[in-house]
Amino acid sequence: MATEEQYLDYLKRLTAELRETRRRLDDARQRDFEPIAIVGMGCRYPGGVRSPEDLWRLVADGTDAISEFPADRDWDVESLYHPDPDHRGTSYVRHGGFLHDAADFDPAPFGIPPHEAQAIDPQQRLLLEVTWEVFERAGLDPMSLKGSEIGVFTGIFYNDYASRLSRAPEGFEGMLGAASTGSVASGRVAYTFGLKGPVASIDAACASSLVAIHLAMRALRSGECPLALAGGVTVMATPGPFVESSRQRGLATDGRCKAFSASADGMGWGEGAGMVLLERLSDARRNGHEVLAVIRGSAVNHDGASSSLFAPNGPSQQRLIRQALTSAGLSTSDIDVVEAHGTGTVLGDSIEAQALLATYGQDRSAPLWLGSVKSNISHTQAAAGVAGVIKTVQAMRYGVLPKTLHATAPSELVDWSSGAVSVLTEPIAWPDTGKPRRAAVSAFAVSGTNAHVILEGAEPGDRRALAAGGADRVLPYVLSGQTEDALRAQATKLASLTESDPADLAFSLATTRASLRHRAVVVASNRDQVRAGLQLLAAGETGADVVRDEITQGALAFLISGQTSSTVGRELCATFPVFASAFTEVRAHLPEDTGFAVEVALYRLLESWGVRPDFLLGHSKGELAAAHVAGVWSLEDAAKLVLARENLARALPRNGVMITVQATESEVVAQLADGVGIAAINGPDAVVIAGDDAATRRVAEHFAALGRKTEPLRVTHAFHSVMVDGMLAEFGAVARSVSYAEPTTQIVSAVTGEMATAAQLMSPAYWVRQLRDTVLFADGVQALEAEGVTKFVHIGHGDVLSRAAADSVTVNATFVPVLREDCAEVHSATLAIALLHNNGVAIDWPAFFDGTGARRVDLPTYPFQRARFWLRDPAV
């Protein structure tokens, strides 16, 4: 029988399991109802709207964006219009909300050939540009998201770009079907950006974009994706919607939506594109993303078997509102304003208003305010709901409710006395209720689909705080474009932003923008220098601290000096903690050898910024530094070898010299005599001779007499010559006393001029040879060239080694000295990073800016260089 103690243990386990079960249920419930953050927005709408800020200015200023038929789509606008609604094949309306540049596109940033761009539906092209901008506005590099599980949900229902053609133009057969199919729209976005989350193109008529948002929220809450794009797009490639609606007499004669107005006489057709980037609120806060607003809840339903498939249904709209509020955990009195469907049709507006009065209009002390962005831009169809969302988010941020145009006298068909609902006939301040700002957005489709979302203003802690300002330091200001014109255009746009904190501007450029083919960096330490550099770039010019280049293919190698000045490193130590830490650690083992410490610390600094070489080549003592950073020795063992090298050399007679001679190897060999030899071959005509003082100087004097350059090196001993023979045995004993490991980075041997094997580098005998034999640096550089290296970084002080290496290669290569003799250390290191970035080396920019205090600020989005892409019907 079970004892009392066993029963007690059983009850404890049961209680623990019940608590765990309850916790899991609570977590699941929280996920199902967690608010969804809007962390990015982008759009195109009538009236020249190219951003959420543009849309806000348009509605805040009460702008009417309605215009005449577009003249860029091969529409026969003269024959299209006829005032008689019964006249076949014509429209009694010739105005609407149009994107007059809908035919324009910049395929270059997306890697799309111009010929293919011609075949792609302009709706899909718009989605690509707007999505790019959404990512940038959210502080995400669009090109860095490849492989991520981001979802894409897009509302779209026109498919007339290809179908309007009587036959495929020459060269386009087989290209138009998929390129113009609505189902491909979301897939093209995912394909272009390399996104692997759930994807769906949604045709729910005029509710499409809100249904897309609803589905995206579901995907986020269920864990199908960490981020989701949602929105919609509409471009009318033909005037068919106007002709069809004219037969139904459903259009306003002037093309304007007079929502809830006594003068309402039908809707106006419009175009646009809008996308939002969504993320679970908890994830957005954890990831440091700015929260523009949150979506508390949403609902989608259908009218069912109502009076007509194409007529709205009041009871279904009321049911929809209550469903959305339930999902948000709110009541009708919690909502301050509704961005209505509000198309301006007599039947639709009256049914919608009555549903609002019956729900939101009851049991409230203050009226529900009612507006419609369609009064500004007309009915943008699959992009309409998301237009209302973007407008409402902006209204929350600015604390203003814009007026609804054309609604000076509310519709007499609505019993406004039945509830507390008022149309926004004038702009007002957002009501101060003591609660978060909350609003709802509606969309009702001709198919009977209804959608409703509940928005809430972001909490103060979710909004990005004003930047505190970064440290006063030389920084890189990184720009790029897929074309030269785009690069210059970006510089022009940025030149007006130089009043921003310089560190914030530099950080935002480096971390939130794509790195494209044409690259430029301004290296500057203050606003005036930044502005001057940007102005140079805008004019297509460069300067000492304004560097430009294009991405180059090829591997990266570090060239490590054998001699580095003992005076360098102080400024780097004071600015970069990683450098200071590595430098201090090496000096603890080698108090007297600053050069080795600088070389190792520079390597660690570049490594911390994400710059890791494919190959290493060390010159003389620099090969010991290369072996250490590649993992052949621990720092303790590397220091033991370096110290032995120096101490043993001090015991030798000081009658040796090393001299650089401008001559070829064969010319020098012909002049050699006893006591002098070749210590290093650095280039085709750069040879270092070393040995007995008198004998070595005689050889140098021979070449000086021929007008060749000669220069004695500042060294205490003639390494790589007969002058070190007396220390080789003892140095070999030290080499045998240390531990070895296989290198983690491929090293080119300066002893053989070829790729070193692990066995060579782990052999004490090799390091004895390395001390005595000629440094075959030029051969090593040529071996790197054979391995496909096109980018060389000189780790050390000065650019002598870089210039020697440049003379040894036959291909176009880039040589970057990290520490220049004529430049302050931090400035030089920053310029080096700029040059590497321009040549396609990936930089860990957040790590580079660590410690500056820099924060993300809003920047102009990519300056698309758009050109016309519009297929013409061969018959036309």
Short mmCIF file of N, CA, C and O in Angstrom, two decimals, residues 96-191:
data_model
loop_
_atom_site.label_atom_id
_atom_site.label_comp_id
_atom_site.label_asym_id
_atom_site.label_seq_id
_atom_site.Cartn_x
_atom_site.Cartn_y
_atom_site.Cartn_z
N GLY A 96 -11.01 60.47 -61.79
CA GLY A 96 -10.80 59.45 -60.76
C GLY A 96 -9.51 59.72 -60.02
O GLY A 96 -8.84 60.73 -60.24
N GLY A 97 -9.18 58.81 -59.16
CA GLY A 97 -7.93 58.94 -58.42
C GLY A 97 -6.86 58.08 -59.07
O GLY A 97 -6.82 56.86 -58.84
N PHE A 98 -5.99 58.66 -59.86
CA PHE A 98 -5.06 57.89 -60.69
C PHE A 98 -3.61 58.04 -60.24
O PHE A 98 -3.19 59.09 -59.74
N LEU A 99 -2.86 56.98 -60.46
CA LEU A 99 -1.41 57.02 -60.35
C LEU A 99 -0.88 57.31 -61.76
O LEU A 99 -0.77 56.42 -62.59
N HIS A 100 -0.57 58.55 -62.01
CA HIS A 100 -0.20 58.93 -63.37
C HIS A 100 1.19 58.46 -63.76
O HIS A 100 1.58 58.61 -64.93
N ASP A 101 1.92 57.89 -62.83
CA ASP A 101 3.23 57.32 -63.16
C ASP A 101 3.24 55.81 -62.95
O ASP A 101 4.29 55.22 -62.71
N ALA A 102 2.07 55.20 -63.04
CA ALA A 102 1.97 53.76 -62.79
C ALA A 102 2.78 52.94 -63.79
O ALA A 102 3.14 51.79 -63.51
N ALA A 103 3.08 53.49 -64.94
CA ALA A 103 3.85 52.76 -65.95
C ALA A 103 5.35 52.80 -65.66
O ALA A 103 6.12 52.08 -66.28
N ASP A 104 5.76 53.61 -64.70
CA ASP A 104 7.18 53.81 -64.44
C ASP A 104 7.69 52.81 -63.41
O ASP A 104 6.98 52.45 -62.47
N PHE A 105 8.96 52.42 -63.58
CA PHE A 105 9.53 51.40 -62.70
C PHE A 105 11.05 51.45 -62.81
O PHE A 105 11.59 51.83 -63.84
N ASP A 106 11.71 51.08 -61.72
CA ASP A 106 13.17 50.94 -61.72
C ASP A 106 13.51 49.48 -61.45
O ASP A 106 13.47 49.02 -60.30
N PRO A 107 13.82 48.71 -62.47
CA PRO A 107 14.06 47.28 -62.27
C PRO A 107 15.43 46.96 -61.68
O PRO A 107 15.64 45.87 -61.15
N ALA A 108 16.37 47.91 -61.73
CA ALA A 108 17.75 47.61 -61.38
C ALA A 108 17.94 47.09 -59.96
O ALA A 108 18.62 46.08 -59.76
N PRO A 109 17.38 47.75 -58.93
CA PRO A 109 17.63 47.24 -57.57
C PRO A 109 17.10 45.83 -57.34
O PRO A 109 17.58 45.12 -56.45
N PHE A 110 16.13 45.41 -58.14
CA PHE A 110 15.52 44.11 -57.95
C PHE A 110 16.14 43.03 -58.82
O PHE A 110 15.71 41.88 -58.80
N GLY A 111 17.15 43.41 -59.60
CA GLY A 111 17.82 42.44 -60.46
C GLY A 111 16.95 41.96 -61.60
O GLY A 111 17.14 40.84 -62.10
N ILE A 112 16.02 42.79 -62.05
CA ILE A 112 15.11 42.41 -63.13
C ILE A 112 15.59 43.03 -64.44
O ILE A 112 15.76 44.25 -64.51
N PRO A 113 15.81 42.23 -65.47
CA PRO A 113 16.21 42.79 -66.77
C PRO A 113 15.11 43.70 -67.33
O PRO A 113 13.91 43.43 -67.12
N PRO A 114 15.47 44.75 -68.04
CA PRO A 114 14.47 45.66 -68.58
C PRO A 114 13.41 44.97 -69.44
O PRO A 114 12.24 45.32 -69.39
N HIS A 115 13.82 43.99 -70.24
CA HIS A 115 12.86 43.30 -71.10
C HIS A 115 11.81 42.58 -70.26
O HIS A 115 10.61 42.62 -70.57
N GLU A 116 12.25 41.94 -69.18
CA GLU A 116 11.31 41.25 -68.30
C GLU A 116 10.41 42.25 -67.58
O GLU A 116 9.22 42.00 -67.36
N ALA A 117 10.99 43.38 -67.19
CA ALA A 117 10.20 44.41 -66.49
C ALA A 117 9.04 44.88 -67.34
O ALA A 117 7.96 45.20 -66.83
N GLN A 118 9.24 44.92 -68.66
CA GLN A 118 8.18 45.34 -69.57
C GLN A 118 6.98 44.41 -69.49
O GLN A 118 5.83 44.84 -69.65
N ALA A 119 7.24 43.14 -69.22
CA ALA A 119 6.16 42.16 -69.22
C ALA A 119 5.43 42.07 -67.89
O ALA A 119 4.32 41.56 -67.82
N ILE A 120 6.05 42.54 -66.83
CA ILE A 120 5.47 42.39 -65.49
C ILE A 120 4.34 43.39 -65.28
O ILE A 120 4.47 44.58 -65.60
N ASP A 121 3.25 42.92 -64.74
CA ASP A 121 2.11 43.76 -64.41
C ASP A 121 2.56 44.94 -63.55
O ASP A 121 3.30 44.75 -62.58
N PRO A 122 2.16 46.16 -63.88
CA PRO A 122 2.57 47.32 -63.08
C PRO A 122 2.15 47.21 -61.62
O PRO A 122 2.78 47.82 -60.74
N GLN A 123 1.11 46.44 -61.32
CA GLN A 123 0.72 46.25 -59.93
C GLN A 123 1.80 45.51 -59.17
O GLN A 123 2.14 45.85 -58.02
N GLN A 124 2.37 44.50 -59.79
CA GLN A 124 3.45 43.75 -59.14
C GLN A 124 4.71 44.62 -59.00
O GLN A 124 5.43 44.53 -58.00
N ARG A 125 4.96 45.45 -59.98
CA ARG A 125 6.12 46.34 -59.89
C ARG A 125 5.95 47.34 -58.76
O ARG A 125 6.90 47.64 -58.01
N LEU A 126 4.74 47.87 -58.61
CA LEU A 126 4.47 48.78 -57.50
C LEU A 126 4.69 48.11 -56.16
O LEU A 126 5.26 48.70 -55.23
N LEU A 127 4.25 46.87 -56.05
CA LEU A 127 4.42 46.14 -54.80
C LEU A 127 5.90 45.99 -54.45
O LEU A 127 6.27 46.08 -53.28
N LEU A 128 6.73 45.75 -55.44
CA LEU A 128 8.16 45.60 -55.17
C LEU A 128 8.75 46.90 -54.61
O LEU A 128 9.48 46.89 -53.61
N GLU A 129 8.43 48.02 -55.24
CA GLU A 129 8.98 49.28 -54.77
C GLU A 129 8.45 49.64 -53.38
O GLU A 129 9.21 50.07 -52.51
N VAL A 130 7.16 49.47 -53.18
CA VAL A 130 6.57 49.83 -51.88
C VAL A 130 7.11 48.91 -50.79
O VAL A 130 7.40 49.35 -49.67
N THR A 131 7.26 47.62 -51.09
CA THR A 131 7.80 46.69 -50.10
C THR A 131 9.22 47.08 -49.72
O THR A 131 9.60 47.04 -48.53
N TRP A 132 10.03 47.42 -50.69
CA TRP A 132 11.40 47.88 -50.42
C TRP A 132 11.35 49.04 -49.42
O TRP A 132 12.10 49.07 -48.43
N GLU A 133 10.47 49.99 -49.68
CA GLU A 133 10.38 51.17 -48.82
C GLU A 133 9.85 50.82 -47.43
O GLU A 133 10.27 51.42 -46.43
N VAL A 134 8.93 49.87 -47.35
CA VAL A 134 8.42 49.44 -46.05
C VAL A 134 9.56 48.90 -45.19
O VAL A 134 9.70 49.24 -44.01
N PHE A 135 10.39 48.06 -45.78
CA PHE A 135 11.53 47.52 -45.04
C PHE A 135 12.46 48.64 -44.58
O PHE A 135 12.91 48.67 -43.42
N GLU A 136 12.77 49.56 -45.48
CA GLU A 136 13.67 50.65 -45.10
C GLU A 136 13.07 51.50 -43.99
O GLU A 136 13.77 51.90 -43.05
N ARG A 137 11.77 51.78 -44.07
CA ARG A 137 11.13 52.59 -43.03
C ARG A 137 11.10 51.86 -41.68
O ARG A 137 11.03 52.50 -40.63
N ALA A 138 11.14 50.55 -41.73
CA ALA A 138 11.18 49.76 -40.50
C ALA A 138 12.60 49.59 -39.99
O ALA A 138 12.81 48.92 -38.97
N GLY A 139 13.57 50.17 -40.69
CA GLY A 139 14.96 50.05 -40.26
C GLY A 139 15.60 48.74 -40.65
O GLY A 139 16.56 48.30 -40.01
N LEU A 140 15.09 48.11 -41.71
CA LEU A 140 15.62 46.83 -42.16
C LEU A 140 16.24 46.98 -43.55
O LEU A 140 15.63 47.59 -44.44
N ASP A 141 17.41 46.43 -43.72
CA ASP A 141 18.06 46.40 -45.03
C ASP A 141 17.30 45.41 -45.91
O ASP A 141 17.27 44.22 -45.61
N PRO A 142 16.66 45.86 -46.99
CA PRO A 142 15.85 44.95 -47.81
C PRO A 142 16.63 43.76 -48.35
O PRO A 142 16.06 42.68 -48.55
N MET A 143 17.94 43.94 -48.59
CA MET A 143 18.73 42.88 -49.18
C MET A 143 19.26 41.89 -48.14
O MET A 143 19.85 40.89 -48.51
N SER A 144 19.03 42.19 -46.87
CA SER A 144 19.56 41.32 -45.82
C SER A 144 18.55 40.28 -45.36
O SER A 144 18.85 39.48 -44.48
N LEU A 145 17.35 40.27 -45.95
CA LEU A 145 16.26 39.45 -45.43
C LEU A 145 16.13 38.11 -46.15
O LEU A 145 15.23 37.32 -45.85
N LYS A 146 17.00 37.86 -47.11
CA LYS A 146 16.92 36.62 -47.88
C LYS A 146 17.00 35.41 -46.96
O LYS A 146 17.87 35.32 -46.10
N GLY A 147 16.06 34.49 -47.13
CA GLY A 147 16.03 33.29 -46.34
C GLY A 147 15.20 33.40 -45.08
O GLY A 147 14.98 32.40 -44.39
N SER A 148 14.71 34.60 -44.75
CA SER A 148 13.91 34.78 -43.54
C SER A 148 12.49 34.28 -43.77
O SER A 148 12.01 34.20 -44.91
N GLU A 149 11.80 33.97 -42.68
CA GLU A 149 10.45 33.39 -42.75
C GLU A 149 9.36 34.46 -42.77
O GLU A 149 8.29 34.28 -42.20
N ILE A 150 9.61 35.57 -43.42
CA ILE A 150 8.63 36.66 -43.48
C ILE A 150 7.47 36.25 -44.40
O ILE A 150 7.69 35.73 -45.49
N GLY A 151 6.24 36.53 -43.95
CA GLY A 151 5.06 36.23 -44.75
C GLY A 151 4.68 37.39 -45.64
O GLY A 151 5.01 38.55 -45.37
N VAL A 152 3.95 37.10 -46.71
CA VAL A 152 3.49 38.12 -47.65
C VAL A 152 2.02 37.87 -47.97
O VAL A 152 1.67 36.80 -48.49
N PHE A 153 1.16 38.85 -47.67
CA PHE A 153 -0.27 38.74 -47.92
C PHE A 153 -0.70 39.99 -48.68
O PHE A 153 -0.65 41.10 -48.14
N THR A 154 -1.11 39.80 -49.92
CA THR A 154 -1.37 40.95 -50.80
C THR A 154 -2.75 40.87 -51.41
O THR A 154 -3.12 39.85 -52.00
N GLY A 155 -3.51 41.96 -51.29
CA GLY A 155 -4.80 42.07 -51.96
C GLY A 155 -4.62 42.56 -53.38
O GLY A 155 -3.94 43.56 -53.63
N ILE A 156 -5.21 41.87 -54.33
CA ILE A 156 -5.11 42.25 -55.74
C ILE A 156 -6.22 41.55 -56.51
O ILE A 156 -6.52 40.38 -56.23
N PHE A 157 -6.88 42.26 -57.44
CA PHE A 157 -7.89 41.53 -58.20
C PHE A 157 -7.98 41.90 -59.67
O PHE A 157 -8.68 41.26 -60.43
N TYR A 158 -7.24 42.92 -60.12
CA TYR A 158 -7.23 43.18 -61.56
C TYR A 158 -6.16 42.33 -62.24
O TYR A 158 -5.08 42.11 -61.69
N ASN A 159 -6.47 41.89 -63.43
CA ASN A 159 -5.55 41.03 -64.19
C ASN A 159 -5.64 41.41 -65.67
O ASN A 159 -5.76 40.57 -66.54
N ASP A 160 -5.60 42.73 -65.91
CA ASP A 160 -5.90 43.19 -67.27
C ASP A 160 -4.70 43.77 -68.01
O ASP A 160 -4.85 44.24 -69.13
N TYR A 161 -3.51 43.72 -67.42
CA TYR A 161 -2.35 44.25 -68.13
C TYR A 161 -2.04 43.41 -69.35
O TYR A 161 -1.81 43.94 -70.45
N ALA A 162 -2.04 42.09 -69.19
CA ALA A 162 -1.76 41.20 -70.31
C ALA A 162 -3.02 40.90 -71.11
O ALA A 162 -2.98 40.83 -72.35
N SER A 163 -4.14 40.72 -70.41
CA SER A 163 -5.37 40.32 -71.10
C SER A 163 -5.90 41.41 -72.03
O SER A 163 -6.70 41.13 -72.93
N ARG A 164 -5.49 42.66 -71.86
CA ARG A 164 -5.96 43.73 -72.75
C ARG A 164 -5.35 43.65 -74.13
O ARG A 164 -5.84 44.28 -75.07
N LEU A 165 -4.25 42.89 -74.26
CA LEU A 165 -3.54 42.82 -75.53
C LEU A 165 -4.24 41.85 -76.48
O LEU A 165 -4.64 40.74 -76.09
N SER A 166 -4.37 42.23 -77.73
CA SER A 166 -4.98 41.33 -78.72
C SER A 166 -4.07 40.14 -79.00
O SER A 166 -4.55 39.05 -79.30
N ARG A 167 -2.79 40.34 -78.89
CA ARG A 167 -1.81 39.25 -78.99
C ARG A 167 -0.52 39.74 -78.34
O ARG A 167 -0.35 40.94 -78.10
N ALA A 168 0.35 38.81 -78.02
CA ALA A 168 1.59 39.17 -77.36
C ALA A 168 2.49 39.92 -78.33
O ALA A 168 2.68 39.49 -79.48
N PRO A 169 3.06 41.04 -77.93
CA PRO A 169 4.02 41.72 -78.79
C PRO A 169 5.21 40.81 -79.09
O PRO A 169 5.50 39.87 -78.34
N GLU A 170 5.89 41.11 -80.16
CA GLU A 170 7.02 40.28 -80.57
C GLU A 170 8.07 40.23 -79.45
O GLU A 170 8.45 41.26 -78.88
N GLY A 171 8.52 39.02 -79.16
CA GLY A 171 9.52 38.84 -78.13
C GLY A 171 8.96 38.64 -76.74
O GLY A 171 9.73 38.45 -75.79
N PHE A 172 7.62 38.65 -76.61
CA PHE A 172 7.02 38.53 -75.28
C PHE A 172 6.11 37.31 -75.15
O PHE A 172 5.49 37.12 -74.11
N GLU A 173 6.03 36.51 -76.19
CA GLU A 173 5.21 35.29 -76.08
C GLU A 173 5.79 34.38 -75.00
O GLU A 173 6.99 34.17 -74.92
N GLY A 174 4.91 33.85 -74.16
CA GLY A 174 5.33 32.98 -73.08
C GLY A 174 5.75 33.70 -71.83
O GLY A 174 6.05 33.07 -70.82
N MET A 175 5.77 35.03 -71.86
CA MET A 175 6.21 35.80 -70.71
C MET A 175 5.06 36.47 -69.96
O MET A 175 5.20 36.82 -68.79
N LEU A 176 3.93 36.65 -70.63
CA LEU A 176 2.90 37.53 -70.08
C LEU A 176 1.96 36.86 -69.10
O LEU A 176 1.42 37.52 -68.21
N GLY A 177 1.74 35.56 -69.25
CA GLY A 177 0.76 34.88 -68.40
C GLY A 177 1.06 35.02 -66.93
O GLY A 177 0.34 35.65 -66.16
N ALA A 178 2.18 34.44 -66.50
CA ALA A 178 2.54 34.48 -65.08
C ALA A 178 2.90 35.88 -64.64
O ALA A 178 2.63 36.28 -63.50
N ALA A 179 3.52 36.64 -65.55
CA ALA A 179 3.98 37.98 -65.17
C ALA A 179 2.82 38.92 -64.87
O ALA A 179 3.01 39.95 -64.23
N SER A 180 1.62 38.58 -65.33
CA SER A 180 0.48 39.46 -65.12
C SER A 180 -0.62 38.79 -64.32
O SER A 180 -1.72 39.33 -64.21
N THR A 181 -0.36 37.64 -63.75
CA THR A 181 -1.38 36.92 -62.99
C THR A 181 -1.39 37.39 -61.55
O THR A 181 -0.34 37.47 -60.90
N GLY A 182 -2.58 37.68 -61.04
CA GLY A 182 -2.69 38.19 -59.68
C GLY A 182 -2.14 37.24 -58.65
O GLY A 182 -1.57 37.66 -57.64
N SER A 183 -2.27 35.94 -58.87
CA SER A 183 -1.80 34.96 -57.89
C SER A 183 -0.29 35.01 -57.72
O SER A 183 0.25 34.54 -56.70
N VAL A 184 0.41 35.59 -58.68
CA VAL A 184 1.87 35.67 -58.62
C VAL A 184 2.33 36.88 -57.82
O VAL A 184 3.48 36.94 -57.39
N ALA A 185 1.44 37.82 -57.56
CA ALA A 185 1.84 39.10 -56.97
C ALA A 185 2.61 38.92 -55.67
O ALA A 185 3.72 39.43 -55.50
N SER A 186 2.02 38.22 -54.71
CA SER A 186 2.70 38.01 -53.44
C SER A 186 3.94 37.14 -53.63
O SER A 186 4.98 37.36 -52.98
N GLY A 187 3.83 36.16 -54.50
CA GLY A 187 4.97 35.29 -54.76
C GLY A 187 6.14 36.04 -55.35
O GLY A 187 7.30 35.74 -55.05
N ARG A 188 5.87 37.03 -56.20
CA ARG A 188 6.97 37.81 -56.77
C ARG A 188 7.69 38.60 -55.68
O ARG A 188 8.92 38.71 -55.68
N VAL A 189 6.93 39.16 -54.75
CA VAL A 189 7.56 39.88 -53.64
C VAL A 189 8.46 38.92 -52.85
O VAL A 189 9.62 39.22 -52.55
N ALA A 190 7.91 37.75 -52.50
CA ALA A 190 8.67 36.78 -51.72
C ALA A 190 9.91 36.31 -52.49
O ALA A 190 11.01 36.19 -51.93
N TYR A 191 9.75 36.05 -53.77
CA TYR A 191 10.86 35.58 -54.59
C TYR A 191 11.96 36.64 -54.70
O TYR A 191 13.15 36.34 -54.55
#
